Coordinates of C-alpha atoms in Angstrom, one line a residue:
M28 CA -76.3 -7.8 73.9
T29 CA -75.3 -5.2 71.3
D30 CA -75.3 -2.3 73.8
L31 CA -73.2 -4.4 76.3
L32 CA -70.7 -5.2 73.6
R33 CA -70.5 -1.6 72.4
R34 CA -69.8 -0.4 75.9
L35 CA -67.1 -3.0 76.4
S36 CA -65.4 -2.5 73.1
M37 CA -65.3 1.2 73.2
L38 CA -63.3 1.1 76.5
D39 CA -59.5 1.3 76.2
G40 CA -57.7 -1.6 77.8
T41 CA -54.3 -2.4 76.3
S42 CA -52.4 -5.2 78.0
G43 CA -51.2 -4.1 81.4
D44 CA -53.7 -1.1 81.5
E45 CA -57.1 -2.9 81.7
S46 CA -58.5 -0.9 84.7
A47 CA -61.3 0.9 82.8
V48 CA -62.5 -2.5 81.4
R49 CA -62.1 -4.1 84.9
D50 CA -64.2 -1.3 86.6
F51 CA -67.0 -1.6 84.0
I52 CA -67.2 -5.4 84.3
I53 CA -67.4 -5.1 88.1
S54 CA -70.2 -2.7 87.7
Q55 CA -72.1 -5.3 85.6
I56 CA -71.5 -8.3 87.8
D57 CA -71.8 -6.7 91.3
G58 CA -74.7 -8.3 93.1
F59 CA -74.7 -11.4 90.9
C60 CA -71.7 -13.3 92.3
E61 CA -68.8 -13.1 94.7
Y62 CA -65.6 -11.6 93.2
K63 CA -62.2 -10.2 94.0
T64 CA -59.3 -8.8 92.1
D65 CA -55.8 -10.4 92.4
P66 CA -52.5 -8.6 92.4
L67 CA -52.1 -8.9 88.6
G68 CA -55.5 -7.3 88.0
N69 CA -57.6 -10.4 87.1
I70 CA -61.2 -10.5 88.4
I71 CA -61.8 -13.8 90.0
V72 CA -65.5 -14.8 90.4
F73 CA -67.4 -17.4 92.2
K74 CA -70.9 -17.9 90.8
Q75 CA -73.2 -19.8 93.1
G76 CA -75.7 -22.0 91.4
K77 CA -78.7 -24.0 92.4
N78 CA -76.6 -27.1 92.8
R79 CA -73.0 -27.9 93.8
S80 CA -70.8 -28.8 90.9
A81 CA -69.3 -32.3 90.2
Q82 CA -66.2 -30.6 88.8
K83 CA -64.4 -27.4 89.8
L84 CA -64.9 -25.4 86.6
L85 CA -63.2 -22.2 85.5
V86 CA -64.7 -20.1 82.7
D87 CA -62.2 -17.5 81.3
A88 CA -62.3 -14.4 79.0
H89 CA -59.5 -11.9 78.7
T90 CA -60.1 -8.1 79.2
D91 CA -57.1 -6.7 77.3
E92 CA -56.7 -5.7 73.7
V93 CA -53.8 -5.1 71.4
G94 CA -52.5 -1.6 71.2
L95 CA -49.4 0.6 71.4
I96 CA -47.0 1.7 74.2
I97 CA -45.0 5.0 74.0
T98 CA -41.2 4.3 74.1
G99 CA -39.8 7.8 73.5
I100 CA -40.2 11.3 72.2
T101 CA -38.1 12.9 69.4
D102 CA -36.7 16.4 69.5
K103 CA -39.4 17.5 67.1
G104 CA -42.2 16.1 69.4
F105 CA -43.1 12.9 67.6
L106 CA -43.8 9.9 69.7
K107 CA -42.0 6.6 69.1
F108 CA -43.9 3.4 70.1
R109 CA -43.9 -0.4 70.1
T110 CA -46.9 -2.6 69.5
V111 CA -48.5 -4.4 72.4
G112 CA -49.6 -7.7 71.0
G113 CA -49.7 -8.8 67.4
I114 CA -50.6 -5.9 65.1
D115 CA -49.7 -6.0 61.4
T116 CA -48.0 -2.8 60.0
S117 CA -50.8 -2.4 57.4
V118 CA -53.3 -1.9 60.3
L119 CA -51.2 1.0 61.7
M120 CA -50.5 3.4 58.8
F121 CA -52.1 6.8 59.1
R122 CA -54.7 5.7 61.6
R123 CA -56.0 7.9 64.4
V124 CA -55.0 6.9 67.9
R125 CA -56.1 7.8 71.4
I126 CA -53.5 8.0 74.1
N127 CA -54.4 7.6 77.8
G128 CA -58.1 7.7 76.8
K129 CA -57.9 11.4 76.0
I130 CA -55.1 12.6 73.7
S131 CA -55.6 12.3 70.0
G132 CA -52.9 11.6 67.5
V133 CA -52.2 10.0 64.1
I134 CA -49.6 7.4 63.1
G135 CA -47.3 8.8 60.5
G136 CA -44.5 7.6 58.3
K137 CA -42.7 8.6 55.2
P138 CA -45.3 9.5 52.5
V139 CA -45.4 7.4 49.4
H140 CA -44.3 10.2 47.1
L141 CA -41.0 10.4 48.9
T142 CA -40.2 6.7 48.6
H143 CA -38.3 5.2 45.7
G144 CA -37.5 1.8 44.2
D145 CA -38.0 -1.3 46.4
E146 CA -38.9 1.0 49.3
A147 CA -42.1 2.1 47.5
K148 CA -43.2 -1.5 46.9
K149 CA -43.3 -2.7 50.6
L150 CA -44.7 -1.6 53.9
P151 CA -42.3 0.4 56.1
E152 CA -40.8 -1.1 59.2
K153 CA -42.7 -0.4 62.4
S154 CA -39.6 1.3 63.8
G155 CA -39.9 3.9 61.1
L156 CA -43.4 4.9 62.2
Y157 CA -44.3 7.5 64.8
I158 CA -47.3 9.2 66.5
D159 CA -48.0 12.8 65.7
I160 CA -50.0 14.6 68.4
G161 CA -49.5 18.1 67.0
A162 CA -46.7 19.1 69.4
R163 CA -44.4 21.8 68.3
D164 CA -41.3 20.2 70.0
K165 CA -40.2 17.7 72.6
A166 CA -41.1 19.8 75.6
E167 CA -44.7 20.3 74.5
A168 CA -45.1 16.6 73.8
E169 CA -43.5 15.7 77.2
S170 CA -46.1 17.9 78.9
A171 CA -48.9 15.6 77.6
V172 CA -47.4 12.1 77.4
A173 CA -44.5 10.0 78.7
P174 CA -42.8 6.7 78.0
G175 CA -45.0 3.9 79.2
D176 CA -48.3 5.6 78.2
R177 CA -50.7 3.4 76.2
A178 CA -52.6 4.1 73.0
V179 CA -55.3 2.4 71.0
I180 CA -56.4 2.8 67.4
E181 CA -59.6 4.7 67.4
S182 CA -62.8 3.1 66.1
E183 CA -66.5 3.4 66.0
F184 CA -68.9 0.6 67.0
T185 CA -71.2 0.0 64.0
V186 CA -74.1 -2.4 63.5
M187 CA -74.3 -3.8 60.0
G188 CA -77.4 -6.1 59.8
D189 CA -76.5 -9.2 61.7
K190 CA -72.9 -8.1 62.0
I191 CA -71.0 -5.6 64.2
K192 CA -67.8 -3.7 63.5
S193 CA -65.5 -2.4 66.2
K194 CA -62.1 -2.5 67.8
A195 CA -61.4 -4.9 70.6
I196 CA -63.9 -7.6 69.6
D197 CA -61.0 -9.8 70.7
D198 CA -61.9 -10.4 73.5
R199 CA -64.6 -8.1 74.7
I200 CA -67.1 -10.4 73.0
G201 CA -65.9 -13.2 75.3
C202 CA -66.2 -10.8 78.2
A203 CA -69.8 -10.1 77.2
V204 CA -70.7 -13.8 77.0
L205 CA -69.2 -14.3 80.5
I206 CA -71.0 -11.3 82.0
K207 CA -74.3 -12.7 80.6
L208 CA -73.6 -16.1 82.2
I209 CA -72.8 -14.5 85.6
R210 CA -75.9 -12.3 85.6
E211 CA -78.3 -15.2 84.9
D212 CA -79.4 -17.9 87.3
S213 CA -77.1 -20.9 87.0
D214 CA -77.9 -24.5 87.6
Y215 CA -74.4 -25.2 89.0
D216 CA -71.6 -23.4 90.9
F217 CA -68.7 -22.3 88.7
Y218 CA -65.7 -20.0 88.8
A219 CA -64.8 -17.4 86.3
S220 CA -61.9 -15.1 85.5
F221 CA -61.8 -11.9 83.5
S222 CA -58.0 -12.1 82.9
V223 CA -55.4 -9.6 82.0
Q224 CA -52.4 -9.6 79.6
E225 CA -53.5 -12.3 77.2
E226 CA -52.1 -10.5 74.2
V227 CA -48.6 -10.4 75.6
G228 CA -48.2 -14.0 76.8
L229 CA -51.3 -15.4 78.6
R230 CA -50.0 -14.0 81.8
G231 CA -53.3 -13.3 83.7
A232 CA -54.8 -16.6 82.9
K233 CA -51.7 -18.4 84.2
T234 CA -52.0 -16.8 87.7
A235 CA -55.9 -17.0 87.7
A236 CA -55.8 -20.7 87.0
Y237 CA -53.2 -21.3 89.6
G238 CA -55.2 -19.5 92.2
V239 CA -58.6 -21.1 91.4
D240 CA -57.0 -24.6 90.8
P241 CA -59.8 -25.9 88.6
Q242 CA -60.3 -29.4 87.3
S243 CA -61.9 -28.2 84.1
A244 CA -61.9 -25.0 82.1
I245 CA -63.8 -23.2 79.2
V246 CA -62.0 -20.4 77.5
L247 CA -64.2 -17.8 75.7
E248 CA -62.4 -16.1 72.8
A249 CA -62.6 -14.4 69.4
T250 CA -60.7 -16.2 66.6
T251 CA -59.6 -15.4 63.1
A252 CA -62.1 -15.9 60.4
A253 CA -60.9 -15.7 56.8
D254 CA -64.3 -16.1 55.0
I255 CA -63.4 -13.1 52.8
A256 CA -63.0 -12.4 49.1
G257 CA -60.2 -14.3 47.4
V258 CA -59.8 -17.0 50.1
D259 CA -60.9 -20.6 49.4
F260 CA -63.3 -22.3 51.8
K261 CA -60.6 -24.7 53.0
D262 CA -58.5 -21.8 54.1
S263 CA -61.2 -19.8 55.7
V264 CA -60.6 -21.3 59.2
C265 CA -64.2 -20.6 60.3
R266 CA -67.1 -18.6 58.9
L267 CA -69.2 -15.8 60.3
G268 CA -72.9 -16.7 61.0
E269 CA -72.3 -20.5 61.3
G270 CA -72.0 -20.5 65.1
A271 CA -69.2 -20.5 67.6
A272 CA -65.9 -22.2 66.5
V273 CA -64.6 -25.2 68.6
S274 CA -60.9 -26.0 68.4
F275 CA -59.4 -29.5 68.5
M276 CA -55.8 -28.1 68.5
D277 CA -53.9 -24.8 68.1
N278 CA -50.3 -23.7 68.6
G279 CA -50.6 -23.8 72.4
T280 CA -53.2 -26.5 73.2
V281 CA -54.4 -29.9 72.3
Y282 CA -58.0 -29.7 73.6
D283 CA -59.8 -32.2 75.7
R284 CA -61.2 -34.7 73.2
E285 CA -64.4 -35.5 75.2
Y286 CA -65.3 -31.8 75.7
Y287 CA -64.6 -31.1 72.0
K288 CA -66.9 -34.0 70.9
A289 CA -69.6 -32.9 73.4
A290 CA -69.7 -29.4 72.1
L291 CA -70.0 -30.5 68.5
N292 CA -72.8 -33.0 69.5
S293 CA -74.7 -30.4 71.6
G294 CA -77.3 -29.6 69.0
I295 CA -76.3 -25.9 69.2
P296 CA -75.1 -24.3 65.9
C297 CA -71.3 -24.4 66.0
Q298 CA -68.4 -25.2 63.7
V299 CA -65.0 -26.7 63.8
K300 CA -62.1 -24.3 63.7
R301 CA -60.4 -25.8 60.6
A302 CA -56.8 -24.8 61.3
V303 CA -54.1 -25.6 63.8
A304 CA -53.0 -22.0 64.3
G305 CA -52.9 -19.2 66.8
G306 CA -53.6 -19.7 70.5
N307 CA -55.4 -18.3 73.5
N308 CA -55.5 -18.5 77.3
S309 CA -56.1 -22.2 77.1
G310 CA -52.3 -22.5 76.5
A311 CA -51.7 -21.4 80.1
V312 CA -54.8 -22.7 81.8
H313 CA -54.5 -26.3 80.7
L314 CA -51.0 -26.6 82.0
S315 CA -51.8 -25.2 85.4
R316 CA -50.7 -27.2 88.4
E317 CA -51.5 -30.9 87.6
G318 CA -53.2 -30.1 84.4
V319 CA -56.7 -28.9 83.5
R320 CA -59.2 -30.4 81.0
T321 CA -59.9 -27.5 78.7
L322 CA -62.2 -26.4 75.8
A323 CA -62.1 -23.2 73.8
I324 CA -65.3 -21.7 72.5
S325 CA -64.5 -18.9 70.0
V326 CA -66.5 -16.3 68.1
P327 CA -65.3 -16.0 64.5
C328 CA -63.9 -12.5 63.7
R329 CA -62.8 -11.0 60.5
Y330 CA -59.9 -8.5 60.5
I331 CA -59.0 -9.5 64.1
H332 CA -56.5 -7.2 65.9
S333 CA -57.6 -4.2 63.9
A334 CA -59.9 -1.3 64.6
S335 CA -62.4 -2.7 62.1
S336 CA -62.9 -6.2 63.4
V337 CA -66.2 -7.8 62.2
A338 CA -68.2 -10.4 64.1
D339 CA -71.8 -11.8 63.8
I340 CA -74.3 -11.4 66.5
R341 CA -75.7 -14.9 65.8
D342 CA -72.3 -16.4 66.7
F343 CA -72.4 -14.5 70.0
D344 CA -75.7 -16.2 70.7
S345 CA -74.2 -19.5 69.8
A346 CA -71.2 -19.0 72.1
L347 CA -73.5 -18.1 75.0
S348 CA -75.7 -21.1 74.4
L349 CA -72.8 -23.5 74.0
A350 CA -71.0 -22.2 77.0
R351 CA -74.1 -22.6 79.1
F352 CA -74.5 -26.2 77.8
M353 CA -71.0 -27.1 78.6
I354 CA -71.1 -25.6 82.1
N355 CA -74.2 -27.6 82.9
G356 CA -72.8 -30.8 81.3
I357 CA -69.5 -30.6 83.0
C358 CA -70.7 -29.4 86.4
G359 CA -73.7 -31.7 86.3
G360 CA -71.5 -34.8 85.6
K361 CA -73.2 -35.5 82.3
I362 CA -70.1 -34.8 80.3
K363 CA -67.3 -37.1 81.5

């Protein structure tokens, strides 16, 4: 698992530019299922099982990650940008970036010794930041990059005991779980989507769910864990090493009550996500067509949407086992 997740996470796939991730996933599932790509770039999968399913089930994970998009070039050759997805300014300052998978740069801003008064006490506005690629002027920068090019914050994949540190754990860890499910023998038929553009509005999941037209869905995600220094247990949302997090409600979805209870009573190590916050592709999937009964299974992740996100390998194993349990229960008609 660790090698699969490393290979997925180190690929660059900012929303709308997921082709490298898509190509790798196809290389991993080819021969284990039927698949196609739709006009938006989703991979739509049919996994044939040993038995026909009692419910048409869709299992989804999104391929894109947060990042940056180049919006302009100054006369001095610095690159202006906007964030793609939710990235806090503190994550950006003076970090190394990679543009189009090959061009190195660093995010710059006014140095602290040139700030004064209230300006020195707060983070700068994102609009005041820029990317420095070492260009001497605008012409040299234009020979390398153009508006619309994507960038990601550079990272290394590191194993720290039971934990891993990397960029793009949201949601390459969900993609890794889904790849594992597709590559193994399945008791029942199910559909899957590796969807695009989750970080900018759940767009791929909306079209994928419309095309598949499922009755039920499982969304595989990473979710914020705040089990860190200075945060009380009640505010930690979920905790690393205690299993996959199961949501009852977030800002986009009220989850199917029976699926939620079945997951918690599965006997598989898992935990309740203790906050009504955030959202994921469930927000689009459960509203598709006439409505879709939906469950989210999330891997807890510290420092999410940063280049140093941290997750626990044991929670990956929990998410895989829980997803398999729910697929068999829903498709086998045991979970009503």
